[in-house]
Amino acid sequence: MSTYTYSAGPGMLPKEVMQEIQQHLLTFEYDGISIIETSHRSESFQHVVDSLEARLRRLMHIPENYAVLWLQGGATLQFSMIPMNLRNQNRFAYVDTGVWSKKAMEDAKHFGQVDVIHPLIDEAGGMSFEPSLVQDVDYLHVTLNNTIEGTRFTNLPETTVPIIADASSNILAEHIDVERFGVIYAGAQKNIGPAGLTVIIIRRDLIQSKELPSYLDYASHVDTLFNTPSTLSMYAAERVLKWVEDQGGVEAMERLNREKSEAVYSFLEQSNVFSPLVSGERRSLTNIPFTTGDHGRDLSFQQFAIERGLLELGGHRSVGGLRASLYNAMPREGAERLVDVMRAFEEENDVSHQNI
Ligand SMILES: *Cc1c(COP(=O)(O)O)cnc(C)c1O
């Protein structure tokens, strides 16, 4: 029986990539010397950095006028580095789409005034915002995919200010048009690699040296390793990005993610026991919150699933219920297996199927 983890993060990584890392762990540059013990200033580690960046640029079609930075501190540190580095008038706009966007705006309040913009939901359930509300601000911040609520923007109108995107849970999982954004940032642990690594894709003209502590200044990190980065995580991420390229790139990942999420959503829609928490076009491709409508029964399903090798199906504590995260490394069989196990649970629990 295969075991799958539907964790929202750190998420699954491709098995073959982890096996490759395991196999090469003690033979990085020299026999018996691990990547973990190798200097970040060595030539061989520089090859890893160069290849990692080149692969990301190819996969996302990142033009040369954008810099790619590999920092630590998670997406969470970007919640403050962004306002710190991009402020001019000290006023920012944030679209409030859930828990992560709220955390981002709370940190921004340390550096200026925050205009809160509520998302617009259209008849088909698409998610957008009203661009005329974005005025006299340094930037507009959006969370492209809401990991906890299971929603995503389906339409981003043009604005007169740079759009800053938290893409932590959908980077490389669906197409993102880089040139629409001033900054795209993401913690690595959902679709890129192990935790401890954060990628920032930033338009070079937005990088202006401010009077900031050195690590917190984007200018310190452009085209150089400013200090010791997460070397092992970068090494692993480079292998994951090779895997994504071998699979056919972001287009192939998006196709697979649509198929996987469609399989789960269509089961949830017709189930007598389970139902999805989100409907319409704004449904996330990567994070699917759902419920049986009863807390006790949600818990029994989690236990039922664990006994069948399906782990981490509990919902986020702020939403409750259940949640399945289907990131890039989750194979199609993982989504199918989830549906099979939900069906088996349904057969045991659906009163309409039981003899009275
Ligand atoms: C996971 C997540 C974060 C937090 O990332 P850390 O790397 O743990 O700081 C922020 N935003 C979104 C959308 C996320 O999914």
mmCIF file of C-alpha atoms and ligand atoms in Angstrom:
data_model
loop_
_atom_site.group_PDB
_atom_site.id
_atom_site.type_symbol
_atom_site.label_atom_id
_atom_site.label_comp_id
_atom_site.label_asym_id
_atom_site.label_seq_id
_atom_site.Cartn_x
_atom_site.Cartn_y
_atom_site.Cartn_z
ATOM 1 C CA MET A 1 0.000 0.000 0.000
ATOM 2 C CA SER A 2 1.389 3.435 -0.967
ATOM 3 C CA THR A 3 1.371 6.203 1.619
ATOM 4 C CA TYR A 4 0.493 9.740 0.565
ATOM 5 C CA THR A 5 0.630 12.981 2.505
ATOM 6 C CA TYR A 6 -1.916 15.675 1.713
ATOM 7 C CA SER A 7 -0.110 18.150 3.971
ATOM 8 C CA ALA A 8 -0.443 21.843 3.109
ATOM 9 C CA GLY A 9 3.259 22.324 3.755
ATOM 10 C CA PRO A 10 5.919 21.069 3.815
ATOM 11 C CA GLY A 11 4.332 19.076 1.039
ATOM 12 C CA MET A 12 5.272 15.978 -0.909
ATOM 13 C CA LEU A 13 8.423 15.941 -3.038
ATOM 14 C CA PRO A 14 8.886 13.596 -5.995
ATOM 15 C CA LYS A 15 10.053 10.189 -4.709
ATOM 16 C CA GLU A 16 12.655 9.841 -7.446
ATOM 17 C CA VAL A 17 14.188 13.205 -6.513
ATOM 18 C CA MET A 18 14.500 12.217 -2.859
ATOM 19 C CA GLN A 19 16.073 8.904 -3.843
ATOM 20 C CA GLU A 20 18.557 10.742 -6.031
ATOM 21 C CA ILE A 21 19.454 13.106 -3.173
ATOM 22 C CA GLN A 22 19.871 10.146 -0.836
ATOM 23 C CA GLN A 23 22.124 8.397 -3.305
ATOM 24 C CA HIS A 24 24.372 11.436 -3.834
ATOM 25 C CA LEU A 25 24.326 12.751 -0.282
ATOM 26 C CA LEU A 26 27.885 11.651 0.485
ATOM 27 C CA THR A 27 29.459 12.316 -2.900
ATOM 28 C CA PHE A 28 28.869 15.917 -3.859
ATOM 29 C CA GLU A 29 32.160 17.292 -5.144
ATOM 30 C CA TYR A 30 34.521 14.752 -3.603
ATOM 31 C CA ASP A 31 33.862 11.172 -2.663
ATOM 32 C CA GLY A 32 32.869 11.124 1.009
ATOM 33 C CA ILE A 33 32.054 14.842 1.176
ATOM 34 C CA SER A 34 28.430 15.857 1.343
ATOM 35 C CA ILE A 35 26.689 18.892 -0.145
ATOM 36 C CA ILE A 36 25.904 19.686 3.490
ATOM 37 C CA GLU A 37 29.639 20.115 4.180
ATOM 38 C CA THR A 38 30.459 22.029 1.009
ATOM 39 C CA SER A 39 31.266 25.737 1.011
ATOM 40 C CA HIS A 40 28.629 28.000 -0.480
ATOM 41 C CA ARG A 41 31.571 29.849 -2.073
ATOM 42 C CA SER A 42 32.842 26.737 -3.878
ATOM 43 C CA GLU A 43 32.723 26.455 -7.637
ATOM 44 C CA SER A 44 30.615 23.319 -7.475
ATOM 45 C CA PHE A 45 27.977 24.992 -5.296
ATOM 46 C CA GLN A 46 27.976 27.962 -7.669
ATOM 47 C CA HIS A 47 26.965 25.500 -10.412
ATOM 48 C CA VAL A 48 23.976 24.499 -8.282
ATOM 49 C CA VAL A 49 22.934 28.134 -7.820
ATOM 50 C CA ASP A 50 23.373 28.933 -11.508
ATOM 51 C CA SER A 51 21.440 25.880 -12.617
ATOM 52 C CA LEU A 52 18.664 26.501 -10.060
ATOM 53 C CA GLU A 53 18.194 30.050 -11.304
ATOM 54 C CA ALA A 54 18.418 29.060 -14.994
ATOM 55 C CA ARG A 55 15.791 26.356 -14.526
ATOM 56 C CA LEU A 56 13.401 28.712 -12.707
ATOM 57 C CA ARG A 57 13.882 31.355 -15.420
ATOM 58 C CA ARG A 58 13.096 28.803 -18.145
ATOM 59 C CA LEU A 59 10.118 27.320 -16.305
ATOM 60 C CA MET A 60 8.486 30.662 -15.509
ATOM 61 C CA HIS A 61 9.787 32.663 -18.497
ATOM 62 C CA ILE A 62 11.415 35.210 -16.198
ATOM 63 C CA PRO A 63 12.928 38.069 -18.226
ATOM 64 C CA GLU A 64 16.378 39.524 -17.531
ATOM 65 C CA ASN A 65 14.962 42.702 -15.999
ATOM 66 C CA TYR A 66 13.887 40.599 -13.018
ATOM 67 C CA ALA A 67 16.330 39.414 -10.358
ATOM 68 C CA VAL A 68 15.889 36.054 -8.606
ATOM 69 C CA LEU A 69 16.826 35.954 -4.910
ATOM 70 C CA TRP A 70 17.051 32.866 -2.663
ATOM 71 C CA LEU A 71 16.573 33.941 0.938
ATOM 72 C CA GLN A 72 15.666 32.429 4.280
ATOM 73 C CA GLY A 73 12.908 33.418 6.692
ATOM 74 C CA GLY A 74 10.056 31.929 4.653
ATOM 75 C CA ALA A 75 7.280 33.792 2.914
ATOM 76 C CA THR A 76 6.654 35.290 6.342
ATOM 77 C CA LEU A 77 9.831 37.389 6.316
ATOM 78 C CA GLN A 78 8.691 38.830 2.962
ATOM 79 C CA PHE A 79 5.582 40.160 4.716
ATOM 80 C CA SER A 80 7.889 42.797 6.234
ATOM 81 C CA MET A 81 10.725 42.971 3.676
ATOM 82 C CA ILE A 82 8.263 44.027 0.980
ATOM 83 C CA PRO A 83 6.911 47.158 2.688
ATOM 84 C CA MET A 84 10.372 47.916 4.107
ATOM 85 C CA ASN A 85 11.977 47.927 0.673
ATOM 86 C CA LEU A 86 9.176 49.219 -1.546
ATOM 87 C CA ARG A 87 7.830 52.086 0.529
ATOM 88 C CA ASN A 88 7.923 55.629 -0.814
ATOM 89 C CA GLN A 89 4.626 57.186 0.263
ATOM 90 C CA ASN A 90 4.236 54.642 3.081
ATOM 91 C CA ARG A 91 0.799 53.605 1.930
ATOM 92 C CA PHE A 92 -0.045 50.135 0.590
ATOM 93 C CA ALA A 93 -3.103 48.270 -0.698
ATOM 94 C CA TYR A 94 -3.813 44.651 0.284
ATOM 95 C CA VAL A 95 -6.589 42.462 -1.075
ATOM 96 C CA ASP A 96 -7.990 40.575 1.909
ATOM 97 C CA THR A 97 -8.536 37.016 0.730
ATOM 98 C CA GLY A 98 -7.871 35.162 3.956
ATOM 99 C CA VAL A 99 -5.493 34.215 6.725
ATOM 100 C CA TRP A 100 -2.211 34.654 4.843
ATOM 101 C CA SER A 101 -3.177 37.991 3.295
ATOM 102 C CA LYS A 102 -4.192 39.226 6.767
ATOM 103 C CA LYS A 103 -0.819 38.210 8.168
ATOM 104 C CA ALA A 104 0.899 40.040 5.318
ATOM 105 C CA MET A 105 -1.045 43.238 5.997
ATOM 106 C CA GLU A 106 -0.470 43.065 9.762
ATOM 107 C CA ASP A 107 3.276 43.154 9.148
ATOM 108 C CA ALA A 108 2.949 45.937 6.561
ATOM 109 C CA LYS A 109 1.217 48.134 9.171
ATOM 110 C CA HIS A 110 4.588 48.539 10.886
ATOM 111 C CA PHE A 111 5.773 50.512 7.864
ATOM 112 C CA GLY A 112 2.785 52.580 6.763
ATOM 113 C CA GLN A 113 -0.931 52.802 6.159
ATOM 114 C CA VAL A 114 -2.743 49.766 4.751
ATOM 115 C CA ASP A 115 -5.801 50.132 2.493
ATOM 116 C CA VAL A 116 -7.805 46.917 2.755
ATOM 117 C CA ILE A 117 -9.514 45.888 -0.476
ATOM 118 C CA HIS A 118 -12.195 43.207 -0.463
ATOM 119 C CA PRO A 119 -12.228 40.699 -3.292
ATOM 120 C CA LEU A 120 -15.037 40.682 -5.883
ATOM 121 C CA ILE A 121 -16.776 37.393 -6.605
ATOM 122 C CA ASP A 122 -18.625 37.181 -9.943
ATOM 123 C CA GLU A 123 -21.567 34.977 -10.918
ATOM 124 C CA ALA A 124 -19.378 32.079 -12.003
ATOM 125 C CA GLY A 125 -17.547 32.270 -8.692
ATOM 126 C CA GLY A 126 -14.468 33.922 -10.212
ATOM 127 C CA MET A 127 -12.357 36.117 -7.903
ATOM 128 C CA SER A 128 -11.084 39.573 -8.786
ATOM 129 C CA PHE A 129 -10.808 43.068 -7.253
ATOM 130 C CA GLU A 130 -11.915 46.589 -8.130
ATOM 131 C CA PRO A 131 -8.854 48.376 -9.571
ATOM 132 C CA SER A 132 -10.244 51.904 -9.015
ATOM 133 C CA LEU A 133 -9.834 51.296 -5.257
ATOM 134 C CA VAL A 134 -6.080 51.077 -5.710
ATOM 135 C CA GLN A 135 -4.906 54.673 -5.522
ATOM 136 C CA ASP A 136 -1.965 56.643 -4.130
ATOM 137 C CA VAL A 137 -0.256 53.545 -2.810
ATOM 138 C CA ASP A 138 3.256 52.174 -3.301
ATOM 139 C CA TYR A 139 1.971 48.762 -4.377
ATOM 140 C CA LEU A 140 -0.935 46.341 -4.339
ATOM 141 C CA HIS A 141 -0.451 43.003 -2.561
ATOM 142 C CA VAL A 142 -2.374 39.857 -3.516
ATOM 143 C CA THR A 143 -2.216 36.248 -2.311
ATOM 144 C CA LEU A 144 -2.593 34.371 -5.590
ATOM 145 C CA ASN A 145 -3.668 31.080 -4.019
ATOM 146 C CA ASN A 146 -5.216 30.950 -0.556
ATOM 147 C CA THR A 147 -3.764 27.793 0.923
ATOM 148 C CA ILE A 148 -6.100 27.733 3.925
ATOM 149 C CA GLU A 149 -9.406 28.807 2.338
ATOM 150 C CA GLY A 150 -8.829 26.939 -0.947
ATOM 151 C CA THR A 151 -9.467 29.901 -3.247
ATOM 152 C CA ARG A 152 -7.509 31.635 -6.009
ATOM 153 C CA PHE A 153 -7.678 34.760 -8.132
ATOM 154 C CA THR A 154 -9.139 34.046 -11.548
ATOM 155 C CA ASN A 155 -8.665 37.581 -12.849
ATOM 156 C CA LEU A 156 -6.229 40.341 -11.880
ATOM 157 C CA PRO A 157 -7.176 43.704 -13.391
ATOM 158 C CA GLU A 158 -4.460 46.168 -14.468
ATOM 159 C CA THR A 159 -3.394 48.666 -11.845
ATOM 160 C CA THR A 160 -1.208 51.742 -12.002
ATOM 161 C CA VAL A 161 1.028 50.436 -9.196
ATOM 162 C CA PRO A 162 3.209 47.316 -9.043
ATOM 163 C CA ILE A 163 1.379 44.142 -8.046
ATOM 164 C CA ILE A 164 3.139 42.068 -5.391
ATOM 165 C CA ALA A 165 2.122 38.409 -5.267
ATOM 166 C CA ASP A 166 2.430 35.784 -2.565
ATOM 167 C CA ALA A 167 2.596 32.623 -4.713
ATOM 168 C CA SER A 168 3.708 30.262 -1.944
ATOM 169 C CA SER A 169 1.178 27.553 -2.701
ATOM 170 C CA ASN A 170 0.775 27.855 -6.475
ATOM 171 C CA ILE A 171 4.213 28.738 -7.862
ATOM 172 C CA LEU A 172 5.105 26.210 -10.615
ATOM 173 C CA ALA A 173 1.692 24.580 -10.112
ATOM 174 C CA GLU A 174 -0.094 26.820 -12.594
ATOM 175 C CA HIS A 175 0.867 29.463 -15.133
ATOM 176 C CA ILE A 176 1.879 32.846 -13.676
ATOM 177 C CA ASP A 177 2.558 35.711 -16.066
ATOM 178 C CA VAL A 178 5.679 37.125 -14.385
ATOM 179 C CA GLU A 179 5.618 40.427 -16.274
ATOM 180 C CA ARG A 180 2.294 41.374 -14.679
ATOM 181 C CA PHE A 181 4.035 41.583 -11.283
ATOM 182 C CA GLY A 182 6.550 43.769 -9.519
ATOM 183 C CA VAL A 183 7.450 40.986 -7.085
ATOM 184 C CA ILE A 184 6.478 37.318 -6.814
ATOM 185 C CA TYR A 185 7.562 35.494 -3.675
ATOM 186 C CA ALA A 186 7.092 31.988 -2.327
ATOM 187 C CA GLY A 187 8.254 29.746 0.474
ATOM 188 C CA ALA A 188 9.806 26.672 -1.177
ATOM 189 C CA GLN A 189 8.180 23.955 0.905
ATOM 190 C CA LYS A 190 5.018 23.511 -1.178
ATOM 191 C CA ASN A 191 6.081 23.158 -4.789
ATOM 192 C CA ILE A 192 9.826 23.844 -4.968
ATOM 193 C CA GLY A 193 11.717 21.837 -2.387
ATOM 194 C CA PRO A 194 12.451 21.459 1.311
ATOM 195 C CA ALA A 195 11.643 24.177 3.850
ATOM 196 C CA GLY A 196 14.237 26.827 4.682
ATOM 197 C CA LEU A 197 14.300 28.475 1.290
ATOM 198 C CA THR A 198 12.292 31.379 -0.110
ATOM 199 C CA VAL A 199 12.351 32.604 -3.686
ATOM 200 C CA ILE A 200 11.818 36.257 -4.600
ATOM 201 C CA ILE A 201 11.389 37.270 -8.235
ATOM 202 C CA ILE A 202 11.677 41.044 -8.326
ATOM 203 C CA ARG A 203 11.690 43.631 -11.114
ATOM 204 C CA ARG A 204 15.125 45.208 -10.925
ATOM 205 C CA ASP A 205 13.898 48.816 -11.057
ATOM 206 C CA LEU A 206 12.024 48.234 -7.777
ATOM 207 C CA ILE A 207 15.260 47.483 -5.937
ATOM 208 C CA GLN A 208 16.409 50.741 -4.435
ATOM 209 C CA SER A 209 18.841 50.706 -1.598
ATOM 210 C CA LYS A 210 17.124 51.954 1.522
ATOM 211 C CA GLU A 211 18.669 52.619 4.917
ATOM 212 C CA LEU A 212 18.006 49.084 6.103
ATOM 213 C CA PRO A 213 19.883 46.422 8.045
ATOM 214 C CA SER A 214 21.973 44.633 5.432
ATOM 215 C CA TYR A 215 20.174 41.270 5.181
ATOM 216 C CA LEU A 216 16.777 42.982 4.956
ATOM 217 C CA ASP A 217 17.795 45.132 1.985
ATOM 218 C CA TYR A 218 16.967 43.423 -1.357
ATOM 219 C CA ALA A 219 19.924 45.259 -2.909
ATOM 220 C CA SER A 220 22.307 43.151 -0.791
ATOM 221 C CA HIS A 221 21.187 39.945 -2.507
ATOM 222 C CA VAL A 222 21.085 40.849 -6.201
ATOM 223 C CA ASP A 223 23.280 38.568 -8.341
ATOM 224 C CA THR A 224 25.324 37.468 -5.327
ATOM 225 C CA LEU A 225 25.194 35.166 -2.316
ATOM 226 C CA PHE A 226 25.198 37.730 0.465
ATOM 227 C CA ASN A 227 25.615 35.208 3.286
ATOM 228 C CA THR A 228 25.339 31.443 3.750
ATOM 229 C CA PRO A 229 22.103 30.347 2.075
ATOM 230 C CA SER A 230 20.145 27.113 2.685
ATOM 231 C CA THR A 231 22.639 25.081 0.671
ATOM 232 C CA LEU A 232 20.968 21.673 1.060
ATOM 233 C CA SER A 233 17.531 23.088 0.258
ATOM 234 C CA MET A 234 18.899 24.842 -2.827
ATOM 235 C CA TYR A 235 20.552 21.639 -3.986
ATOM 236 C CA ALA A 236 17.283 19.738 -3.552
ATOM 237 C CA ALA A 237 15.274 22.524 -5.215
ATOM 238 C CA GLU A 238 17.566 22.389 -8.243
ATOM 239 C CA ARG A 239 16.793 18.658 -8.584
ATOM 240 C CA VAL A 240 13.048 19.275 -8.156
ATOM 241 C CA LEU A 241 13.107 21.933 -10.878
ATOM 242 C CA LYS A 242 14.921 19.506 -13.178
ATOM 243 C CA TRP A 243 12.126 17.026 -12.452
ATOM 244 C CA VAL A 244 9.498 19.672 -13.313
ATOM 245 C CA GLU A 245 11.278 20.381 -16.606
ATOM 246 C CA ASP A 246 11.468 16.644 -17.359
ATOM 247 C CA GLN A 247 7.714 16.334 -16.718
ATOM 248 C CA GLY A 248 7.009 18.980 -19.348
ATOM 249 C CA GLY A 249 7.234 22.187 -17.300
ATOM 250 C CA VAL A 250 4.577 24.328 -15.662
ATOM 251 C CA GLU A 251 2.075 23.619 -18.436
ATOM 252 C CA ALA A 252 2.234 19.877 -17.745
ATOM 253 C CA MET A 253 2.042 20.505 -13.974
ATOM 254 C CA GLU A 254 -1.036 22.707 -14.388
ATOM 255 C CA ARG A 255 -2.708 20.088 -16.583
ATOM 256 C CA LEU A 256 -1.995 17.397 -13.976
ATOM 257 C CA ASN A 257 -3.158 19.646 -11.115
ATOM 258 C CA ARG A 258 -6.418 20.382 -12.952
ATOM 259 C CA GLU A 259 -7.013 16.668 -13.482
ATOM 260 C CA LYS A 260 -6.250 15.786 -9.863
ATOM 261 C CA SER A 261 -8.354 18.567 -8.356
ATOM 262 C CA GLU A 262 -11.187 17.911 -10.827
ATOM 263 C CA ALA A 263 -11.271 14.252 -9.756
ATOM 264 C CA VAL A 264 -11.613 15.277 -6.102
ATOM 265 C CA TYR A 265 -14.064 18.163 -6.668
ATOM 266 C CA SER A 266 -16.376 16.118 -8.855
ATOM 267 C CA PHE A 267 -16.516 13.368 -6.252
ATOM 268 C CA LEU A 268 -17.228 15.940 -3.491
ATOM 269 C CA GLU A 269 -20.017 17.538 -5.550
ATOM 270 C CA GLN A 270 -22.051 14.361 -5.872
ATOM 271 C CA SER A 271 -21.212 12.806 -2.504
ATOM 272 C CA ASN A 272 -23.931 12.207 0.093
ATOM 273 C CA VAL A 273 -21.431 12.482 2.936
ATOM 274 C CA PHE A 274 -18.737 14.979 1.882
ATOM 275 C CA SER A 275 -19.067 18.453 0.445
ATOM 276 C CA PRO A 276 -16.543 21.029 -0.788
ATOM 277 C CA LEU A 277 -16.220 24.318 1.149
ATOM 278 C CA VAL A 278 -15.684 26.399 -2.001
ATOM 279 C CA SER A 279 -17.651 26.422 -5.226
ATOM 280 C CA GLY A 280 -17.183 28.178 -8.540
ATOM 281 C CA GLU A 281 -14.180 29.154 -10.611
ATOM 282 C CA ARG A 282 -12.124 30.500 -7.728
ATOM 283 C CA ARG A 283 -11.518 26.996 -6.415
ATOM 284 C CA SER A 284 -7.859 26.314 -5.824
ATOM 285 C CA LEU A 285 -6.069 23.727 -7.941
ATOM 286 C CA THR A 286 -3.763 22.822 -5.077
ATOM 287 C CA ASN A 287 -5.688 23.100 -1.784
ATOM 288 C CA ILE A 288 -9.152 21.593 -1.382
ATOM 289 C CA PRO A 289 -11.024 22.183 1.894
ATOM 290 C CA PHE A 290 -14.029 19.929 2.444
ATOM 291 C CA THR A 291 -16.150 18.519 5.238
ATOM 292 C CA THR A 292 -18.718 15.911 6.218
ATOM 293 C CA GLY A 293 -20.603 18.696 8.001
ATOM 294 C CA ASP A 294 -19.931 17.133 11.386
ATOM 295 C CA HIS A 295 -16.777 17.658 13.442
ATOM 296 C CA GLY A 296 -16.805 14.167 14.959
ATOM 297 C CA ARG A 297 -17.335 12.542 11.577
ATOM 298 C CA ASP A 298 -14.518 14.649 10.045
ATOM 299 C CA LEU A 299 -12.232 13.264 12.749
ATOM 300 C CA SER A 300 -13.367 9.695 12.118
ATOM 301 C CA PHE A 301 -12.683 10.150 8.409
ATOM 302 C CA GLN A 302 -9.163 11.372 9.191
ATOM 303 C CA GLN A 303 -8.570 8.223 11.238
ATOM 304 C CA PHE A 304 -10.156 6.030 8.541
ATOM 305 C CA ALA A 305 -7.796 7.638 5.986
ATOM 306 C CA ILE A 306 -4.670 7.222 8.165
ATOM 307 C CA GLU A 307 -5.441 3.506 8.493
ATOM 308 C CA ARG A 308 -5.357 3.384 4.682
ATOM 309 C CA GLY A 309 -2.097 5.312 4.331
ATOM 310 C CA LEU A 310 -3.530 8.765 3.588
ATOM 311 C CA LEU A 311 -1.996 11.310 5.938
ATOM 312 C CA GLU A 312 -2.537 14.944 6.957
ATOM 313 C CA LEU A 313 -6.117 15.411 5.809
ATOM 314 C CA GLY A 314 -7.073 17.674 8.732
ATOM 315 C CA GLY A 315 -8.269 21.185 7.884
ATOM 316 C CA HIS A 316 -6.415 24.295 9.066
ATOM 317 C CA ARG A 317 -7.328 25.158 12.649
ATOM 318 C CA SER A 318 -8.914 28.454 11.531
ATOM 319 C CA VAL A 319 -11.268 26.754 9.043
ATOM 320 C CA GLY A 320 -11.753 23.316 10.568
ATOM 321 C CA GLY A 321 -13.034 20.361 8.595
ATOM 322 C CA LEU A 322 -10.770 18.551 6.184
ATOM 323 C CA ARG A 323 -8.294 19.649 3.520
ATOM 324 C CA ALA A 324 -6.406 17.865 0.772
ATOM 325 C CA SER A 325 -3.356 19.602 -0.696
ATOM 326 C CA LEU A 326 -2.413 18.261 -4.111
ATOM 327 C CA TYR A 327 0.866 19.938 -4.985
ATOM 328 C CA ASN A 328 2.990 19.110 -8.049
ATOM 329 C CA ALA A 329 4.627 16.041 -6.520
ATOM 330 C CA MET A 330 1.292 14.408 -5.656
ATOM 331 C CA PRO A 331 0.820 11.825 -8.391
ATOM 332 C CA ARG A 332 -2.524 11.299 -10.117
ATOM 333 C CA GLU A 333 -2.835 8.003 -8.175
ATOM 334 C CA GLY A 334 -2.752 10.000 -4.922
ATOM 335 C CA ALA A 335 -5.881 11.948 -5.926
ATOM 336 C CA GLU A 336 -7.578 8.775 -7.176
ATOM 337 C CA ARG A 337 -6.718 6.947 -3.970
ATOM 338 C CA LEU A 338 -8.244 9.775 -1.917
ATOM 339 C CA VAL A 339 -11.481 9.506 -3.900
ATOM 340 C CA ASP A 340 -11.536 5.717 -3.418
ATOM 341 C CA VAL A 341 -11.054 6.064 0.333
ATOM 342 C CA MET A 342 -13.734 8.773 0.582
ATOM 343 C CA ARG A 343 -16.084 6.487 -1.367
ATOM 344 C CA ALA A 344 -15.369 3.600 0.993
ATOM 345 C CA PHE A 345 -16.045 5.846 3.998
ATOM 346 C CA GLU A 346 -19.235 7.045 2.363
ATOM 347 C CA GLU A 347 -20.468 3.506 1.868
ATOM 348 C CA GLU A 348 -19.999 2.837 5.563
ATOM 349 C CA ASN A 349 -21.590 6.122 6.663
ATOM 350 C CA ASP A 350 -24.242 7.126 4.154
ATOM 351 C CA VAL A 351 -27.639 6.577 5.829
ATOM 352 C CA SER A 352 -29.415 6.652 2.463
ATOM 353 C CA HIS A 353 -27.529 3.485 1.510
ATOM 354 C CA GLN A 354 -28.273 1.641 4.737
ATOM 355 C CA ASN A 355 -31.171 -0.717 5.306
ATOM 356 C CA ILE A 356 -33.708 0.720 7.676
HETATM 357 C C1 LIG B 1 2.650 28.561 3.567
HETATM 358 C C2 LIG B 1 2.298 29.962 3.208
HETATM 359 C C3 LIG B 1 2.916 31.072 3.808
HETATM 360 C C4 LIG B 1 3.916 30.930 4.934
HETATM 361 O O1 LIG B 1 5.113 30.484 4.465
HETATM 362 P P1 LIG B 1 6.390 30.339 5.435
HETATM 363 O O2 LIG B 1 7.419 29.941 4.434
HETATM 364 O O3 LIG B 1 6.064 29.292 6.422
HETATM 365 O O4 LIG B 1 6.651 31.652 6.047
HETATM 366 C C5 LIG B 1 2.568 32.331 3.364
HETATM 367 N N1 LIG B 1 1.681 32.506 2.385
HETATM 368 C C6 LIG B 1 1.034 31.477 1.795
HETATM 369 C C7 LIG B 1 0.054 31.730 0.703
HETATM 370 C C8 LIG B 1 1.337 30.171 2.190
HETATM 371 O O5 LIG B 1 0.709 29.148 1.605
#
